[in-house]
Tab-separated table of C-alpha atoms in Angstrom:
chain	number	residue	atom	x	y	z
A	1	MET	CA	0.000	0.000	0.000
A	2	SER	CA	1.060	3.579	-0.603
A	3	PHE	CA	1.854	5.666	2.439
A	4	THR	CA	-0.894	7.988	1.142
A	5	ILE	CA	-4.197	6.483	2.245
A	6	PRO	CA	-7.448	7.884	0.763
A	7	GLU	CA	-9.765	9.316	3.386
A	8	GLU	CA	-13.119	7.577	3.099
A	9	ALA	CA	-16.238	9.687	2.658
A	10	THR	CA	-19.209	9.336	4.989
A	11	SER	CA	-20.453	5.750	4.858
A	12	ARG	CA	-23.934	5.465	3.363
A	13	LEU	CA	-25.872	2.587	1.860
A	14	ASN	CA	-26.177	3.615	-1.803
A	15	ARG	CA	-27.340	0.546	-3.751
A	16	SER	CA	-30.334	2.285	-5.326
A	17	GLU	CA	-30.909	5.996	-5.859
A	18	LEU	CA	-34.439	7.011	-6.807
A	19	ALA	CA	-35.029	10.137	-8.899
A	20	VAL	CA	-38.167	12.104	-7.941
A	21	PRO	CA	-39.256	15.266	-9.811
A	22	GLY	CA	-39.583	18.228	-7.474
A	23	SER	CA	-42.541	19.463	-9.499
A	24	ASN	CA	-44.611	16.355	-8.701
A	25	PRO	CA	-45.182	16.298	-4.910
A	26	VAL	CA	-47.729	13.483	-5.184
A	27	LEU	CA	-44.736	11.166	-5.617
A	28	PHE	CA	-42.904	12.256	-2.459
A	29	GLU	CA	-44.729	10.049	0.056
A	30	LYS	CA	-44.466	7.067	-2.293
A	31	ALA	CA	-40.731	7.635	-2.588
A	32	ALA	CA	-40.376	7.838	1.186
A	33	ALA	CA	-42.166	4.491	1.521
A	34	SER	CA	-40.068	2.811	-1.182
A	35	LYS	CA	-37.113	0.477	-0.694
A	36	ALA	CA	-34.638	2.919	-2.233
A	37	ASP	CA	-31.519	3.598	-0.172
A	38	VAL	CA	-31.166	7.170	-1.452
A	39	ILE	CA	-33.756	9.573	-2.818
A	40	PHE	CA	-32.890	12.668	-4.787
A	41	LEU	CA	-35.548	15.317	-5.224
A	42	ASP	CA	-34.883	16.838	-8.614
A	43	LEU	CA	-34.911	20.550	-9.357
A	44	GLU	CA	-32.990	20.222	-12.616
A	45	ASP	CA	-33.787	18.176	-15.738
A	46	ALA	CA	-37.145	16.823	-14.565
A	47	VAL	CA	-38.533	20.331	-13.931
A	48	ALA	CA	-39.613	22.756	-16.675
A	49	PRO	CA	-38.246	26.326	-16.432
A	50	ASP	CA	-41.657	27.793	-15.542
A	51	ASP	CA	-41.987	25.301	-12.666
A	52	LYS	CA	-38.557	25.829	-11.067
A	53	GLU	CA	-39.673	28.159	-8.298
A	54	GLN	CA	-42.680	26.090	-7.258
A	55	ALA	CA	-40.640	22.878	-7.387
A	56	ARG	CA	-38.121	24.438	-5.016
A	57	LYS	CA	-40.922	25.274	-2.571
A	58	ASN	CA	-42.304	21.741	-2.896
A	59	VAL	CA	-38.921	20.226	-2.084
A	60	ILE	CA	-38.349	22.448	0.956
A	61	GLU	CA	-41.778	21.545	2.314
A	62	ALA	CA	-41.148	17.847	1.685
A	63	ILE	CA	-37.800	17.881	3.491
A	64	ASN	CA	-39.422	19.498	6.515
A	65	ASP	CA	-42.723	17.618	6.665
A	66	ILE	CA	-42.295	14.074	5.335
A	67	ASP	CA	-40.909	11.197	7.379
A	68	TRP	CA	-38.068	9.895	5.214
A	69	GLY	CA	-37.107	7.175	7.675
A	70	ASN	CA	-33.453	6.183	7.510
A	71	LYS	CA	-33.091	7.006	3.820
A	72	THR	CA	-30.366	9.313	2.598
A	73	LEU	CA	-32.032	12.440	1.220
A	74	SER	CA	-30.520	14.511	-1.571
A	75	VAL	CA	-31.595	17.466	-3.712
A	76	ARG	CA	-30.357	17.841	-7.274
A	77	VAL	CA	-29.830	21.560	-7.815
A	78	ASN	CA	-29.678	23.248	-11.193
A	79	GLY	CA	-26.379	23.721	-12.996
A	80	LEU	CA	-23.883	26.430	-12.209
A	81	ASP	CA	-24.493	27.943	-15.642
A	82	THR	CA	-28.194	28.615	-14.902
A	83	PRO	CA	-29.958	31.468	-13.064
A	84	TYR	CA	-31.596	28.940	-10.716
A	85	MET	CA	-28.724	27.239	-8.928
A	86	TYR	CA	-27.762	29.901	-6.386
A	87	ARG	CA	-31.361	30.250	-5.207
A	88	ASP	CA	-31.737	26.455	-5.019
A	89	VAL	CA	-28.793	26.273	-2.624
A	90	ILE	CA	-29.640	29.308	-0.521
A	91	ASP	CA	-33.365	28.649	-0.157
A	92	VAL	CA	-32.995	24.939	0.592
A	93	LEU	CA	-30.245	25.457	3.170
A	94	GLU	CA	-31.943	28.426	4.814
A	95	GLN	CA	-35.476	27.028	4.890
A	96	ALA	CA	-35.128	23.248	5.083
A	97	GLY	CA	-34.151	21.493	8.280
A	98	ASP	CA	-31.131	19.368	9.017
A	99	ARG	CA	-32.834	16.297	7.515
A	100	LEU	CA	-31.178	17.091	4.178
A	101	ASP	CA	-28.038	15.012	3.669
A	102	LEU	CA	-26.707	15.870	0.210
A	103	PHE	CA	-26.748	18.190	-2.747
A	104	MET	CA	-26.451	16.510	-6.142
A	105	VAL	CA	-24.468	18.720	-8.510
A	106	PRO	CA	-25.154	18.242	-12.241
A	107	LYS	CA	-22.724	18.630	-15.130
A	108	VAL	CA	-19.684	19.311	-12.974
A	109	GLY	CA	-16.914	20.460	-15.295
A	110	THR	CA	-14.030	21.628	-13.104
A	111	ALA	CA	-12.833	21.541	-9.525
A	112	ALA	CA	-13.633	25.261	-9.371
A	113	ASP	CA	-17.334	24.410	-9.732
A	114	ILE	CA	-17.176	22.401	-6.519
A	115	TYR	CA	-15.057	25.046	-4.790
A	116	ALA	CA	-17.693	27.679	-5.594
A	117	LEU	CA	-20.547	25.534	-4.300
A	118	ASP	CA	-18.575	24.624	-1.181
A	119	MET	CA	-18.001	28.318	-0.454
A	120	LEU	CA	-21.695	29.145	-0.875
A	121	CYS	CA	-22.838	26.244	1.315
A	122	THR	CA	-20.304	27.123	4.010
A	123	GLN	CA	-21.465	30.736	4.106
A	124	VAL	CA	-25.141	29.806	4.416
A	125	GLU	CA	-24.544	27.074	6.994
A	126	THR	CA	-22.428	29.398	9.111
A	127	ALA	CA	-24.942	32.233	8.889
A	128	LYS	CA	-27.894	29.986	9.760
A	129	GLY	CA	-26.068	27.911	12.373
A	130	ARG	CA	-26.898	24.633	10.691
A	131	LYS	CA	-25.812	21.641	12.753
A	132	LYS	CA	-25.042	19.344	9.834
A	133	ALA	CA	-22.866	20.128	6.827
A	134	VAL	CA	-24.417	19.022	3.553
A	135	GLY	CA	-22.398	16.608	1.416
A	136	PHE	CA	-21.963	16.572	-2.363
A	137	GLU	CA	-22.905	14.034	-5.034
A	138	MET	CA	-21.341	15.011	-8.366
A	139	ILE	CA	-22.566	13.920	-11.770
A	140	ILE	CA	-19.921	13.457	-14.437
A	141	GLU	CA	-21.890	14.017	-17.630
A	142	THR	CA	-19.716	16.131	-19.918
A	143	ALA	CA	-16.424	15.691	-21.729
A	144	LEU	CA	-15.035	18.553	-19.640
A	145	GLY	CA	-16.044	16.815	-16.427
A	146	MET	CA	-14.473	13.536	-17.522
A	147	GLN	CA	-11.264	15.342	-18.475
A	148	ASN	CA	-11.072	16.932	-15.009
A	149	ILE	CA	-12.558	14.062	-13.016
A	150	ASN	CA	-9.552	13.499	-10.745
A	151	GLU	CA	-9.421	17.146	-9.654
A	152	ILE	CA	-13.215	17.231	-9.210
A	153	ALA	CA	-13.151	14.158	-6.973
A	154	ALA	CA	-10.558	15.801	-4.717
A	155	ALA	CA	-12.041	19.304	-4.713
A	156	SER	CA	-13.879	19.329	-1.357
A	157	LYS	CA	-14.163	17.503	1.952
A	158	ARG	CA	-17.919	17.543	1.319
A	159	ASN	CA	-17.549	15.199	-1.670
A	160	GLU	CA	-19.156	11.807	-1.175
A	161	SER	CA	-19.853	10.247	-4.563
A	162	LEU	CA	-19.357	10.414	-8.319
A	163	HIS	CA	-22.215	9.504	-10.673
A	164	PHE	CA	-22.168	8.774	-14.393
A	165	GLY	CA	-24.750	10.840	-16.273
A	166	VAL	CA	-24.862	8.816	-19.459
A	167	ALA	CA	-27.400	10.819	-21.516
A	168	ASP	CA	-25.773	14.244	-21.236
A	169	TYR	CA	-22.345	12.616	-21.530
A	170	ALA	CA	-23.413	11.095	-24.845
A	171	ALA	CA	-24.593	14.503	-26.034
A	172	SER	CA	-21.402	16.199	-24.849
A	173	THR	CA	-19.160	13.713	-26.641
A	174	LYS	CA	-21.447	13.718	-29.719
A	175	ALA	CA	-21.907	9.972	-29.451
A	176	ARG	CA	-24.225	8.503	-32.092
A	177	THR	CA	-26.993	7.331	-29.815
A	178	THR	CA	-30.350	8.571	-28.588
A	179	GLY	CA	-30.850	6.035	-25.799
A	180	ILE	CA	-30.301	6.654	-22.098
A	181	GLY	CA	-27.727	4.060	-21.141
A	182	GLY	CA	-27.729	0.542	-22.457
A	183	PRO	CA	-25.999	-1.009	-25.463
A	184	ASN	CA	-25.951	0.199	-29.054
A	185	PRO	CA	-26.326	-2.308	-31.910
A	186	MET	CA	-23.666	-0.493	-33.951
A	187	TYR	CA	-21.000	-0.750	-31.243
A	188	GLY	CA	-19.361	-4.095	-31.886
A	189	VAL	CA	-16.908	-6.073	-33.985
A	190	LEU	CA	-17.064	-8.869	-36.538
A	191	THR	CA	-15.068	-12.031	-36.171
A	192	ASP	CA	-12.209	-12.455	-38.638
A	193	VAL	CA	-13.025	-12.727	-42.312
A	194	ASP	CA	-11.069	-15.983	-42.514
A	195	GLY	CA	-12.955	-17.529	-39.618
A	196	ASP	CA	-16.237	-19.397	-39.500
A	197	SER	CA	-19.025	-18.428	-41.866
A	198	PRO	CA	-21.265	-16.604	-41.265
A	199	ARG	CA	-19.114	-14.210	-39.256
A	200	ASP	CA	-20.264	-13.504	-35.715
A	201	PHE	CA	-20.973	-9.958	-34.508
A	202	HIS	CA	-20.004	-9.250	-30.884
A	203	TRP	CA	-21.660	-6.336	-29.148
A	204	GLY	CA	-19.527	-4.146	-26.913
A	205	ASP	CA	-20.234	-1.803	-24.002
A	206	MET	CA	-19.738	1.727	-25.285
A	207	TRP	CA	-19.799	3.126	-21.719
A	208	HIS	CA	-17.147	0.814	-20.264
A	209	TYR	CA	-14.297	3.327	-20.411
A	210	ALA	CA	-16.293	6.165	-18.862
A	211	ILE	CA	-17.540	4.083	-15.941
A	212	ALA	CA	-14.162	2.474	-15.307
A	213	ARG	CA	-12.462	5.870	-15.261
A	214	MET	CA	-15.096	7.252	-12.903
A	215	VAL	CA	-14.633	4.309	-10.520
A	216	VAL	CA	-10.875	4.879	-10.357
A	217	ALA	CA	-11.278	8.602	-9.624
A	218	ALA	CA	-13.922	7.905	-6.985
A	219	ARG	CA	-12.067	5.158	-5.152
A	220	ALA	CA	-8.722	6.987	-5.269
A	221	ASN	CA	-10.400	9.796	-3.348
A	222	GLY	CA	-12.476	7.691	-0.954
A	223	LEU	CA	-15.783	8.358	-2.733
A	224	ARG	CA	-18.666	6.094	-3.739
A	225	ALA	CA	-19.045	5.302	-7.449
A	226	ILE	CA	-22.649	5.217	-8.697
A	227	ASP	CA	-23.924	4.298	-12.152
A	228	GLY	CA	-26.596	6.585	-13.577
A	229	PRO	CA	-29.921	6.031	-15.350
A	230	PHE	CA	-31.197	3.334	-17.691
A	231	GLY	CA	-34.004	4.899	-19.683
A	232	ASP	CA	-36.051	1.869	-20.745
A	233	PHE	CA	-37.866	1.087	-17.502
A	234	SER	CA	-39.981	-1.497	-19.384
A	235	ASP	CA	-36.832	-3.642	-19.804
A	236	PRO	CA	-35.935	-5.005	-16.374
A	237	GLU	CA	-33.447	-7.540	-17.720
A	238	GLY	CA	-31.643	-4.846	-19.687
A	239	TYR	CA	-31.481	-2.745	-16.524
A	240	ARG	CA	-30.157	-5.718	-14.567
A	241	ALA	CA	-27.438	-6.363	-17.146
A	242	GLN	CA	-26.280	-2.733	-17.048
A	243	ALA	CA	-26.323	-2.722	-13.243
A	244	ASN	CA	-24.344	-5.972	-13.114
A	245	ARG	CA	-21.575	-4.725	-15.383
A	246	ALA	CA	-21.286	-1.462	-13.394
A	247	THR	CA	-21.084	-3.372	-10.121
A	248	ILE	CA	-18.394	-5.681	-11.491
A	249	LEU	CA	-16.367	-2.605	-12.468
A	250	GLY	CA	-16.584	-1.225	-8.914
A	251	CYS	CA	-19.791	0.803	-8.691
A	252	GLU	CA	-21.817	0.222	-5.546
A	253	GLY	CA	-25.169	1.544	-6.744
A	254	LYS	CA	-27.322	2.628	-9.653
A	255	TRP	CA	-30.032	5.178	-10.290
A	256	ALA	CA	-33.661	4.152	-10.483
A	257	ILE	CA	-35.803	6.408	-12.657
A	258	HIS	CA	-38.846	4.217	-12.006
A	259	PRO	CA	-39.882	2.351	-8.834
A	260	ASN	CA	-39.704	-1.006	-10.638
A	261	GLN	CA	-35.925	-0.568	-10.937
A	262	ILE	CA	-35.318	-0.204	-7.181
A	263	GLY	CA	-35.521	-3.872	-6.263
A	264	ILE	CA	-33.176	-4.885	-9.065
A	265	ALA	CA	-30.607	-2.274	-8.052
A	266	ASN	CA	-30.759	-3.380	-4.421
A	267	GLU	CA	-30.374	-7.040	-5.388
A	268	VAL	CA	-27.520	-6.523	-7.840
A	269	ASN	CA	-25.598	-4.308	-5.429
A	270	SER	CA	-25.980	-6.667	-2.469
A	271	PRO	CA	-23.560	-9.582	-2.053
A	272	SER	CA	-25.310	-12.941	-2.194
A	273	GLU	CA	-25.269	-15.348	0.728
A	274	ALA	CA	-22.896	-17.579	-1.235
A	275	GLU	CA	-20.514	-14.685	-1.865
A	276	VAL	CA	-20.490	-13.660	1.796
A	277	ASN	CA	-19.940	-17.245	2.892
A	278	LYS	CA	-17.000	-17.568	0.518
A	279	ALA	CA	-15.544	-14.283	1.764
A	280	ASN	CA	-15.898	-15.518	5.325
A	281	ARG	CA	-14.088	-18.756	4.439
A	282	ILE	CA	-11.262	-16.746	2.865
A	283	LEU	CA	-10.854	-14.675	6.017
A	284	GLU	CA	-10.907	-17.788	8.176
A	285	ALA	CA	-8.348	-19.541	5.944
A	286	MET	CA	-6.027	-16.547	6.056
A	287	GLU	CA	-6.403	-16.296	9.817
A	288	GLN	CA	-5.303	-19.914	10.041
A	289	ALA	CA	-2.408	-19.234	7.640
A	290	GLN	CA	-1.236	-16.315	9.781
A	291	ARG	CA	-1.305	-18.487	12.895
A	292	GLU	CA	0.898	-20.952	11.037
A	293	GLY	CA	3.241	-18.240	9.801
A	294	LYS	CA	2.217	-18.516	6.170
A	295	GLY	CA	1.728	-15.573	3.818
A	296	ALA	CA	-0.538	-17.456	1.429
A	297	VAL	CA	-2.669	-20.583	1.392
A	298	SER	CA	-4.917	-22.446	-1.036
A	299	LEU	CA	-8.689	-22.664	-0.754
A	300	ASP	CA	-10.799	-24.780	-3.115
A	301	GLY	CA	-7.761	-25.257	-5.334
A	302	ARG	CA	-7.014	-21.531	-5.678
A	303	LEU	CA	-4.306	-19.348	-4.179
A	304	ILE	CA	-5.379	-16.773	-1.616
A	305	ASP	CA	-3.070	-14.246	-0.006
A	306	ILE	CA	-3.117	-10.903	1.805
A	307	ALA	CA	-4.800	-9.273	-1.208
A	308	SER	CA	-7.574	-11.831	-0.825
A	309	ILE	CA	-8.244	-10.493	2.667
A	310	ARG	CA	-8.852	-7.044	1.264
A	311	GLN	CA	-11.220	-8.384	-1.395
A	312	ALA	CA	-13.125	-10.525	1.096
A	313	SER	CA	-13.299	-7.700	3.619
A	314	VAL	CA	-14.994	-5.440	1.056
A	315	MET	CA	-17.680	-8.092	0.558
A	316	VAL	CA	-18.213	-8.647	4.265
A	317	GLU	CA	-18.274	-4.932	5.029
A	318	LYS	CA	-21.042	-4.461	2.482
A	319	ALA	CA	-23.052	-7.285	4.050
A	320	LYS	CA	-22.682	-5.635	7.445
A	321	GLU	CA	-23.815	-2.284	6.097
A	322	ILE	CA	-26.915	-3.808	4.501
A	323	ALA	CA	-27.771	-5.785	7.639
A	324	SER	CA	-27.595	-2.603	9.683
A	325	GLY	CA	-29.850	-0.641	7.365
A	326	GLY	CA	-26.999	1.662	6.417
A	327	CYS	CA	-25.768	2.797	9.814
A	328	ARG	CA	-22.056	2.977	10.483
A	329	PHE	CA	-20.263	0.126	12.230
A	330	ARG	CA	-17.147	0.101	14.304
A	331	ASP	CA	-14.228	-0.389	11.964
A	332	LEU	CA	-13.670	-4.149	11.890
A	333	ARG	CA	-11.717	-4.195	8.644
A	334	PRO	CA	-8.008	-4.787	8.347
A	335	ASP	CA	-6.137	-1.548	8.819
A	336	ASN	CA	-4.913	0.338	5.780
A	337	ARG	CA	-1.505	-1.324	5.799
A	338	GLY	CA	-2.722	-4.908	5.860
A	339	SER	CA	-2.557	-6.070	9.504
A	340	PHE	CA	-5.532	-6.597	11.780
A	341	PHE	CA	-6.372	-4.289	14.686
A	342	ASP	CA	-7.491	-7.240	16.815
A	343	LYS	CA	-7.810	-10.444	14.827
A	344	GLY	CA	-9.640	-12.380	17.512
A	345	ARG	CA	-12.275	-9.675	18.035
A	346	PHE	CA	-12.516	-9.134	14.276
A	347	PHE	CA	-13.644	-12.688	13.616
A	348	LYS	CA	-15.915	-12.888	16.651
A	349	GLU	CA	-17.729	-9.722	15.630
A	350	LEU	CA	-17.707	-10.784	11.996
A	351	THR	CA	-19.600	-13.929	12.991
A	352	PHE	CA	-22.205	-11.809	14.793
A	353	VAL	CA	-22.663	-9.684	11.708
A	354	LEU	CA	-23.108	-12.603	9.325
A	355	TYR	CA	-25.830	-14.015	11.565
A	356	GLY	CA	-27.710	-10.730	11.515
A	357	SER	CA	-26.821	-9.110	14.839
A	358	LEU	CA	-26.747	-5.334	14.661
A	359	LEU	CA	-23.735	-3.602	16.167
A	360	CYS	CA	-25.046	-0.038	15.963
């Protein structure tokens, strides 16, 4: 490990993130009762210009009056290039209570965008004596934002997550597609001309690079990586496939633009019982190897070593977070340089977690 250790952002369960238009308050109570981990009330793309002011009032009232349970609550403000954004920030922070957790910032292009928003939030919070500092979710949805993604991810202590805004990103890069996420039938390759006949056509994932780059920038700065929307909410299997590939690349959640996508996102971004059991066996095998003075050991015919501990610990930590409903646990993971704080207590408490006991 490098001597430079990324500082982890606030821990939140972020498997599914439900988008709710701020101009449609009839949906607020339904969103609060849903199984989504995070809800963002939208003041940007889902709200027509003539409805911006009323949507802002709706959102402030909803934050103050609705019981959101233990969900993380976010508000997507308008872009920094609009005449709406400053009033979104000021009015929401001045008039809404401390129940608000996050601001979602669209079309972030430079670190200076985040610096400016941080300054404005700090001024309002200080003036109003707010008890809780609001965090930032940042959507990478332009070529400029992708170019500057590393600096954006490191721009503020308020930063918590990076999101991939696929539709606006496609428009910004002038990609030849009109869909919102998902594959494109023209993005693929033919097998060799001298191979079997007829030649096979293999589809590719045109968003692989963008998501992989976002994951690296997020994780290098201790942030969550979240995949954005999939527009065809009548295609649950297509949504599942896109969510699976994002999770495999390192994302820990995905947007839901329709309630029927929430359950799939939660399932895909939750480790299965088999995966957690395997991770537990890896940790137990490595504990035994350490007692015997070994640096590596085999399990089920495969080599496992210290790196395997880190992989398994990620899986187990996620299972603990889900079992707790998203609250923060005592840090039971290996420390950042690979040794355990207290190996005996680690495995005892790990056993409690896997059998469903809550430690918070």
